[in-house]
CSV table of C-alpha atoms in Angstrom, one decimal:
chain,number,residue,atom,x,y,z
A,1,MET,CA,-0.3,-2.3,13.8
A,2,ILE,CA,-1.7,-3.0,11.1
A,3,ASP,CA,-3.0,0.5,9.0
A,4,VAL,CA,-6.6,-1.1,8.9
A,5,GLY,CA,-7.3,2.0,6.3
A,6,SER,CA,-5.1,0.8,3.7
A,7,ALA,CA,-6.3,-0.6,0.2
A,8,ASP,CA,-2.9,-3.7,1.9
A,9,SER,CA,-3.9,-3.7,5.2
A,10,ARG,CA,0.3,-2.4,4.7
A,11,THR,CA,2.3,-2.4,8.4
A,12,VAL,CA,5.4,-0.3,8.7
A,13,SER,CA,8.6,-0.7,10.6
A,14,GLU,CA,8.6,2.4,13.2
A,15,GLY,CA,5.0,1.3,13.3
A,16,GLN,CA,6.1,-1.4,15.0
A,17,SER,CA,8.9,0.2,16.6
A,18,TYR,CA,6.4,2.3,18.0
A,19,ALA,CA,4.4,-0.8,19.2
A,20,LEU,CA,8.0,-2.6,20.8
A,21,PHE,CA,8.2,1.1,22.9
A,22,PHE,CA,4.3,1.3,24.3
A,23,ALA,CA,4.7,-2.1,25.7
A,24,LEU,CA,8.2,-1.2,27.1
A,25,VAL,CA,6.0,1.8,29.0
A,26,ALA,CA,4.0,-0.6,30.1
A,27,ASN,CA,6.5,-2.7,31.2
A,28,ASP,CA,4.2,-5.6,28.9
A,29,ARG,CA,7.3,-8.1,28.6
A,30,ALA,CA,5.0,-10.8,26.9
A,31,ALA,CA,3.7,-7.9,24.3
A,32,PHE,CA,7.4,-6.5,24.1
A,33,ASP,CA,9.0,-9.7,22.8
A,34,THR,CA,5.6,-11.2,20.8
A,35,ILE,CA,6.1,-7.4,19.0
A,36,LEU,CA,9.8,-7.8,18.2
A,37,GLN,CA,9.7,-11.7,17.4
A,38,TRP,CA,7.3,-10.8,14.0
A,39,THR,CA,9.5,-7.4,13.1
A,40,GLU,CA,12.2,-10.1,13.2
A,41,HIS,CA,10.8,-13.1,11.3
A,42,ASN,CA,8.6,-10.7,9.0
A,43,LEU,CA,10.9,-7.5,8.1
A,44,ALA,CA,14.4,-8.4,9.1
A,45,GLN,CA,14.6,-12.2,7.8
A,46,GLY,CA,13.9,-13.3,10.5
A,47,ASP,CA,17.3,-12.3,11.9
A,48,LEU,CA,17.6,-8.4,13.5
A,49,THR,CA,21.1,-8.1,14.0
A,50,ALA,CA,21.9,-9.2,10.3
A,51,HIS,CA,19.4,-6.9,8.2
A,52,LEU,CA,17.3,-3.4,9.2
A,53,PRO,CA,13.8,-4.1,8.9
A,54,ALA,CA,12.4,-3.5,5.4
A,55,TRP,CA,10.2,-0.8,6.3
A,56,LEU,CA,6.8,-1.9,4.2
A,57,TRP,CA,5.2,-5.1,4.6
A,58,GLY,CA,1.7,-6.3,3.3
A,59,ARG,CA,-0.5,-7.9,1.3
A,60,ARG,CA,0.2,-8.2,-2.3
A,61,ASP,CA,-2.8,-7.8,-5.2
A,62,ASP,CA,-3.0,-12.0,-5.4
A,63,GLY,CA,-2.7,-12.1,-1.7
A,64,GLN,CA,0.1,-12.4,-0.7
A,65,TRP,CA,1.4,-11.6,3.2
A,66,THR,CA,4.8,-10.2,2.5
A,67,VAL,CA,7.1,-7.4,2.5
A,68,LEU,CA,6.2,-4.3,-0.3
A,69,ASP,CA,9.2,-2.1,-0.3
A,70,ALA,CA,12.2,-4.1,1.0
A,71,ASN,CA,14.2,0.3,2.2
A,72,ALA,CA,14.5,0.0,6.1
A,73,SER,CA,13.2,4.1,7.5
A,74,SER,CA,15.8,4.7,10.4
A,75,ASP,CA,14.0,6.1,12.0
A,76,ALA,CA,11.9,3.0,13.2
A,77,ASP,CA,16.0,1.3,13.2
A,78,LEU,CA,16.7,4.2,16.1
A,79,TRP,CA,13.8,3.7,17.5
A,80,ILE,CA,13.8,-0.4,18.0
A,81,ALA,CA,17.6,-0.2,18.9
A,82,TYR,CA,16.5,2.2,21.8
A,83,ALA,CA,13.4,0.2,23.0
A,84,LEU,CA,16.0,-3.7,22.9
A,85,LEU,CA,19.1,-1.6,24.3
A,86,GLU,CA,16.4,0.5,27.6
A,87,ALA,CA,14.6,-3.0,27.7
A,88,GLY,CA,17.7,-4.6,28.3
A,89,HIS,CA,18.8,-1.9,31.1
A,90,ALA,CA,15.1,-2.4,32.1
A,91,TRP,CA,14.1,-5.9,32.6
A,92,GLN,CA,18.3,-7.4,32.8
A,93,GLU,CA,17.9,-9.5,29.3
A,94,ARG,CA,21.2,-8.7,27.6
A,95,SER,CA,20.1,-11.0,24.2
A,96,TYR,CA,17.6,-6.9,24.5
A,97,THR,CA,20.9,-4.6,24.9
A,98,ALA,CA,23.1,-6.7,22.6
A,99,ARG,CA,20.8,-6.9,20.0
A,100,GLY,CA,20.1,-3.3,20.6
A,101,ALA,CA,23.5,-2.9,20.0
A,102,VAL,CA,23.8,-4.3,17.0
A,103,LEU,CA,21.6,-2.7,15.1
A,104,ALA,CA,22.5,0.7,16.5
A,105,LYS,CA,26.1,-0.1,15.2
A,106,ARG,CA,24.3,-0.9,11.6
A,107,VAL,CA,22.6,2.5,11.6
A,108,LEU,CA,25.6,4.5,11.4
A,109,ASP,CA,27.7,1.9,9.5
A,110,GLU,CA,24.4,1.8,6.6
A,111,GLU,CA,21.9,5.1,7.5
A,112,ALA,CA,24.5,8.0,7.6
A,113,ALA,CA,26.1,10.2,5.5
A,114,TYR,CA,29.5,12.5,5.9
A,115,VAL,CA,27.8,15.7,4.9
A,116,PRO,CA,30.4,18.5,4.4
A,117,GLY,CA,28.9,21.6,6.5
A,118,LEU,CA,27.7,19.1,8.6
A,119,GLY,CA,28.9,15.9,9.7
A,120,LEU,CA,27.4,13.0,10.2
A,121,THR,CA,24.1,13.1,9.2
A,122,LEU,CA,21.2,10.6,9.0
A,123,LEU,CA,19.5,9.5,6.3
A,124,PRO,CA,16.1,8.2,6.0
A,125,GLY,CA,17.0,5.3,5.4
A,126,PRO,CA,20.4,3.5,3.4
A,127,VAL,CA,18.9,4.0,-0.5
A,128,GLY,CA,17.3,6.5,-2.1
A,129,PHE,CA,18.3,9.4,-0.8
A,130,HIS,CA,21.8,11.2,-2.2
A,131,PRO,CA,20.6,12.4,-5.5
A,132,ALA,CA,23.4,14.0,-6.4
A,133,ALA,CA,27.1,13.8,-5.3
A,134,ASP,CA,26.4,16.7,-3.4
A,135,VAL,CA,23.0,16.8,-2.4
A,136,TRP,CA,21.3,15.0,0.9
A,137,ARG,CA,17.1,14.2,1.7
A,138,VAL,CA,16.7,14.4,5.0
A,139,ASN,CA,13.9,14.0,7.2
A,140,PRO,CA,13.5,16.4,10.1
A,141,SER,CA,11.1,13.9,12.8
A,142,TYR,CA,13.7,11.2,11.7
A,143,SER,CA,15.9,11.6,14.7
A,144,PRO,CA,14.5,12.4,17.8
A,145,PRO,CA,17.2,14.5,19.5
A,146,GLN,CA,16.8,12.5,22.8
A,147,VAL,CA,16.5,8.9,21.2
A,148,LEU,CA,20.1,9.7,19.8
A,149,ARG,CA,21.1,11.1,22.9
A,150,GLY,CA,19.7,8.3,25.1
A,151,ILE,CA,21.2,5.7,22.6
A,152,ALA,CA,24.2,7.6,22.9
A,153,THR,CA,24.5,7.0,26.5
A,154,ARG,CA,23.9,3.0,26.9
A,155,LEU,CA,26.9,2.3,23.5
A,156,PRO,CA,30.0,4.9,25.2
A,157,ASP,CA,32.3,4.1,23.5
A,158,ASP,CA,31.1,5.1,19.3
A,159,ALA,CA,31.3,8.2,19.6
A,160,ARG,CA,29.4,8.6,16.3
A,161,TRP,CA,25.7,9.4,18.0
A,162,ALA,CA,27.4,12.8,19.1
A,163,ARG,CA,28.6,13.5,16.1
A,164,LEU,CA,25.5,12.6,14.7
A,165,LEU,CA,23.4,14.5,17.8
A,166,ALA,CA,25.7,17.6,16.7
A,167,SER,CA,24.3,17.7,13.2
A,168,THR,CA,21.0,17.1,14.4
A,169,GLY,CA,20.6,20.6,16.4
A,170,ARG,CA,21.3,21.6,13.3
A,171,VAL,CA,19.4,19.7,11.1
A,172,LEU,CA,16.2,19.9,13.4
A,173,THR,CA,17.0,24.2,14.1
A,174,ASP,CA,18.5,25.2,10.7
A,175,THR,CA,15.4,23.8,8.3
A,176,ALA,CA,13.0,25.5,10.4
A,177,PRO,CA,14.4,29.1,10.1
A,178,LEU,CA,10.2,30.6,10.1
A,179,GLY,CA,9.6,28.2,12.7
A,180,PHE,CA,7.7,25.4,11.0
A,181,ALA,CA,9.2,21.8,10.5
A,182,PRO,CA,9.0,21.4,6.6
A,183,ASP,CA,8.6,17.7,6.6
A,184,TRP,CA,11.6,17.2,4.6
A,185,ALA,CA,14.4,18.8,3.1
A,186,LEU,CA,17.8,19.4,1.4
A,187,VAL,CA,21.1,19.4,2.0
A,188,ARG,CA,23.4,20.2,-0.4
A,189,ALA,CA,27.6,20.5,1.1
A,190,ASN,CA,29.1,22.8,2.3
A,191,GLN,CA,25.9,25.2,1.7
A,192,GLY,CA,23.3,24.4,4.5
A,193,PHE,CA,19.8,23.3,3.6
A,194,ALA,CA,17.3,23.8,0.8
A,195,PRO,CA,13.3,23.9,0.8
A,196,ASP,CA,12.8,19.6,-1.2
A,197,ALA,CA,10.9,20.8,-4.3
A,198,GLN,CA,9.8,16.7,-4.6
A,199,THR,CA,7.8,17.7,-1.2
A,200,HIS,CA,6.2,21.7,-1.8
A,201,ALA,CA,8.5,22.3,1.2
A,202,GLU,CA,5.8,21.4,3.0
A,203,SER,CA,5.3,21.1,7.0
A,204,ALA,CA,2.8,18.6,7.5
A,205,TYR,CA,2.6,14.8,8.6
A,206,ASN,CA,5.3,13.5,9.5
A,207,ALA,CA,6.6,17.7,10.2
A,208,ILE,CA,4.6,16.8,13.3
A,209,ARG,CA,6.6,14.9,14.9
A,210,VAL,CA,9.3,17.3,15.4
A,211,TYR,CA,7.1,19.5,17.7
A,212,LEU,CA,6.1,16.7,20.0
A,213,TRP,CA,9.9,15.3,19.9
A,214,ALA,CA,10.3,18.9,20.8
A,215,GLY,CA,7.7,18.6,23.8
A,216,LEU,CA,9.0,15.4,25.4
A,217,LEU,CA,13.2,16.4,26.2
A,218,ASP,CA,13.8,16.7,28.8
A,219,PRO,CA,14.0,21.1,30.3
A,220,ARG,CA,17.8,20.2,31.0
A,221,ASP,CA,18.0,18.4,27.2
A,222,PRO,CA,21.4,20.5,24.9
A,223,LEU,CA,18.9,20.5,22.6
A,224,ALA,CA,15.2,22.2,24.2
A,225,PRO,CA,15.6,25.4,25.0
A,226,ALA,CA,16.5,26.2,21.1
A,227,LEU,CA,13.2,24.5,19.8
A,228,LEU,CA,11.2,25.6,21.9
A,229,ALA,CA,12.3,28.6,20.9
A,230,ARG,CA,12.9,27.8,16.9
A,231,PHE,CA,9.2,26.3,17.1
A,232,ALA,CA,7.5,29.9,19.5
A,233,PRO,CA,6.0,30.3,16.0
A,234,PHE,CA,4.3,26.8,16.2
A,235,ALA,CA,2.9,26.9,19.5
A,236,ASP,CA,1.9,31.2,18.4
A,237,PHE,CA,-0.5,29.9,15.0
A,238,ILE,CA,-2.1,27.4,17.7
A,239,ALA,CA,-2.5,29.4,20.0
A,240,ALA,CA,-4.6,32.2,16.9
A,241,HIS,CA,-6.8,29.9,15.1
A,242,GLY,CA,-7.2,27.4,19.1
A,243,ALA,CA,-5.7,24.0,16.2
A,244,PRO,CA,-2.3,23.1,14.6
A,245,PRO,CA,-2.5,23.7,11.1
A,246,GLU,CA,-2.3,20.7,9.0
A,247,LYS,CA,0.4,22.0,6.4
A,248,VAL,CA,2.2,25.3,6.0
A,249,ASP,CA,4.5,26.7,4.0
A,250,THR,CA,7.2,26.7,5.6
A,251,THR,CA,9.0,29.1,2.7
A,252,ASN,CA,7.0,32.1,3.6
A,253,GLY,CA,4.7,30.9,6.7
A,254,ARG,CA,1.8,30.5,4.9
A,255,ALA,CA,-1.0,28.1,6.8
A,256,GLY,CA,-3.1,25.6,4.8
A,257,GLU,CA,-7.0,26.7,4.9
A,258,ASN,CA,-7.6,23.0,7.2
A,259,MET,CA,-6.6,22.1,10.8
A,260,GLY,CA,-4.9,19.2,12.1
A,261,ASN,CA,-6.4,16.4,13.2
A,262,ALA,CA,-7.4,14.6,16.7
A,263,GLY,CA,-3.5,13.5,16.6
A,264,PHE,CA,-2.2,16.7,15.6
A,265,SER,CA,-3.2,18.1,18.8
A,266,ALA,CA,-2.3,16.1,21.0
A,267,ALA,CA,1.3,15.9,19.5
A,268,ALA,CA,1.1,19.7,20.0
A,269,ALA,CA,0.7,18.8,24.1
A,270,PRO,CA,4.1,18.1,25.0
A,271,LEU,CA,5.3,21.4,23.2
A,272,LEU,CA,3.2,22.8,24.3
A,273,ASP,CA,3.0,22.0,27.8
A,274,ALA,CA,7.4,23.3,27.6
A,275,ARG,CA,6.0,26.0,26.2
A,276,GLY,CA,4.5,26.8,29.8
A,277,GLN,CA,1.3,28.1,27.8
A,278,HIS,CA,-0.8,24.1,30.4
A,279,ALA,CA,-4.8,26.0,29.6
A,280,LEU,CA,-3.4,25.6,25.7
A,281,ALA,CA,-2.7,22.8,26.5
A,282,ASP,CA,-5.7,20.8,28.1
A,283,ALA,CA,-7.5,23.1,25.3
A,284,GLN,CA,-6.0,20.8,22.5
A,285,ILE,CA,-6.2,17.4,24.8
A,286,GLU,CA,-9.1,18.6,24.6
A,287,ARG,CA,-10.2,19.0,20.9
A,288,ALA,CA,-8.9,15.0,20.3
A,289,ALA,CA,-10.6,13.9,22.3
A,290,ARG,CA,-14.0,15.1,20.7
A,291,LEU,CA,-12.3,14.6,16.9
A,292,ASP,CA,-12.0,11.3,18.4
A,293,ARG,CA,-15.2,10.8,19.8
A,294,ASP,CA,-16.5,11.8,16.4
A,295,THR,CA,-14.2,10.3,14.1
A,296,PRO,CA,-12.7,7.1,14.9
A,297,ALA,CA,-9.2,7.9,14.6
A,298,GLY,CA,-6.4,5.8,12.5
A,299,TYR,CA,-2.7,4.6,12.7
A,300,TYR,CA,-1.0,7.4,12.9
A,301,SER,CA,-3.5,9.5,14.7
A,302,SER,CA,-3.7,6.9,17.3
A,303,VAL,CA,0.7,6.4,17.6
A,304,LEU,CA,0.8,10.7,18.0
A,305,SER,CA,-2.2,10.3,20.7
A,306,LEU,CA,0.5,8.0,22.9
A,307,PHE,CA,2.6,9.4,23.3
A,308,ALA,CA,1.5,12.9,23.7
A,309,LEU,CA,-1.1,11.7,26.6
A,310,GLY,CA,0.8,8.5,27.8
A,311,TRP,CA,4.0,11.7,29.0
A,312,ARG,CA,1.1,13.9,30.2
A,313,ASP,CA,-0.8,11.1,32.2
A,314,GLY,CA,2.5,10.1,34.0
A,315,ARG,CA,3.5,6.4,32.4
A,316,TYR,CA,7.2,7.6,31.1
A,317,ARG,CA,10.3,10.6,30.8
A,318,PHE,CA,12.6,11.0,28.7
A,319,ALA,CA,15.9,12.2,30.9
A,320,ALA,CA,18.3,13.8,30.4
A,321,ASP,CA,20.6,11.9,29.4
A,322,GLY,CA,18.4,10.6,26.8
A,323,THR,CA,18.1,7.2,28.6
A,324,LEU,CA,13.8,5.5,29.5
A,325,GLU,CA,11.9,6.1,32.5
A,326,PRO,CA,8.9,4.8,32.7
A,327,HIS,CA,6.7,5.0,35.8
A,328,TRP,CA,5.2,1.3,36.2
A,329,SER,CA,2.8,0.8,38.6
A,330,SER,CA,2.1,-2.8,37.9
A,331,PRO,CA,4.6,-6.0,37.9
A,332,CYS,CA,5.8,-6.6,34.3
A,333,ARG,CA,3.0,-9.2,32.7
A,334,ALA,CA,5.7,-12.0,31.5
A,335,ALA,CA,7.3,-12.6,28.3
A,336,SER,CA,6.1,-16.3,27.8
A,337,ARG,CA,8.0,-19.5,27.4
């Protein structure tokens, strides 16, 4: 999955993880295997069980295609592990399950930290998110509750997943006291969360996924009621202005002048549906389609729309235990041999 609008024609591990998920939802094992093989070979030094995938790959100034940043990204790693575990279950393929389990353990070992007063907490990656002895940097959108819960369901012998879920609930709710999720936040030992000055406590292109993940939750998920209530101000803004804001200052709830793009509207629709605001959700899908007709969507907007439209069309659901419920209407496209 390439970001064709970028100068270096980059791909990120996040994009590969989403592509794996969508291939599974589509029951396209051939595509799944192709994406998995490319990801493992190009981002994980040929072995996902031994190396976390590098987050950034693209074309260098000298024209060579290679890893541009070897640091990993925990959201991608979680989604890849989840897709492998769910593919192993759906397609009865033990090798997927084994690789998913090893990668999931590596996430816990290398991309989570014990934060006093919060517990075991997901960090955005293995390097660069512990700026001081008592300070950590978190990204709420990196913690889809259903993905964490699904991994915990598939790997019940590791109690750390339950502990990670407990902190995730607080990361998602406590960082958004005014009902708008931040892109990034700081957490201090035994002091709770604080705005991230580096990103001006902004809610923007990362945070839009927090609302999406909340909307995609099964209503019986233990975190669903609290998240739907916490993000009521986001839904209220859409009701008042006809679209989601592109940016919000989370310290005061003030939105910027611009509305979000097509992907923002699509991503908001499941949350609105989950809150019973179906007409408003329909209006966001219509707005997204209208904007896409006028301006072709880029990588990120397309991904947001795929998640939202696939869910609204009934192509998949997340169960209360986080496992995937794909609604396949055609036989599996077998992997090439």
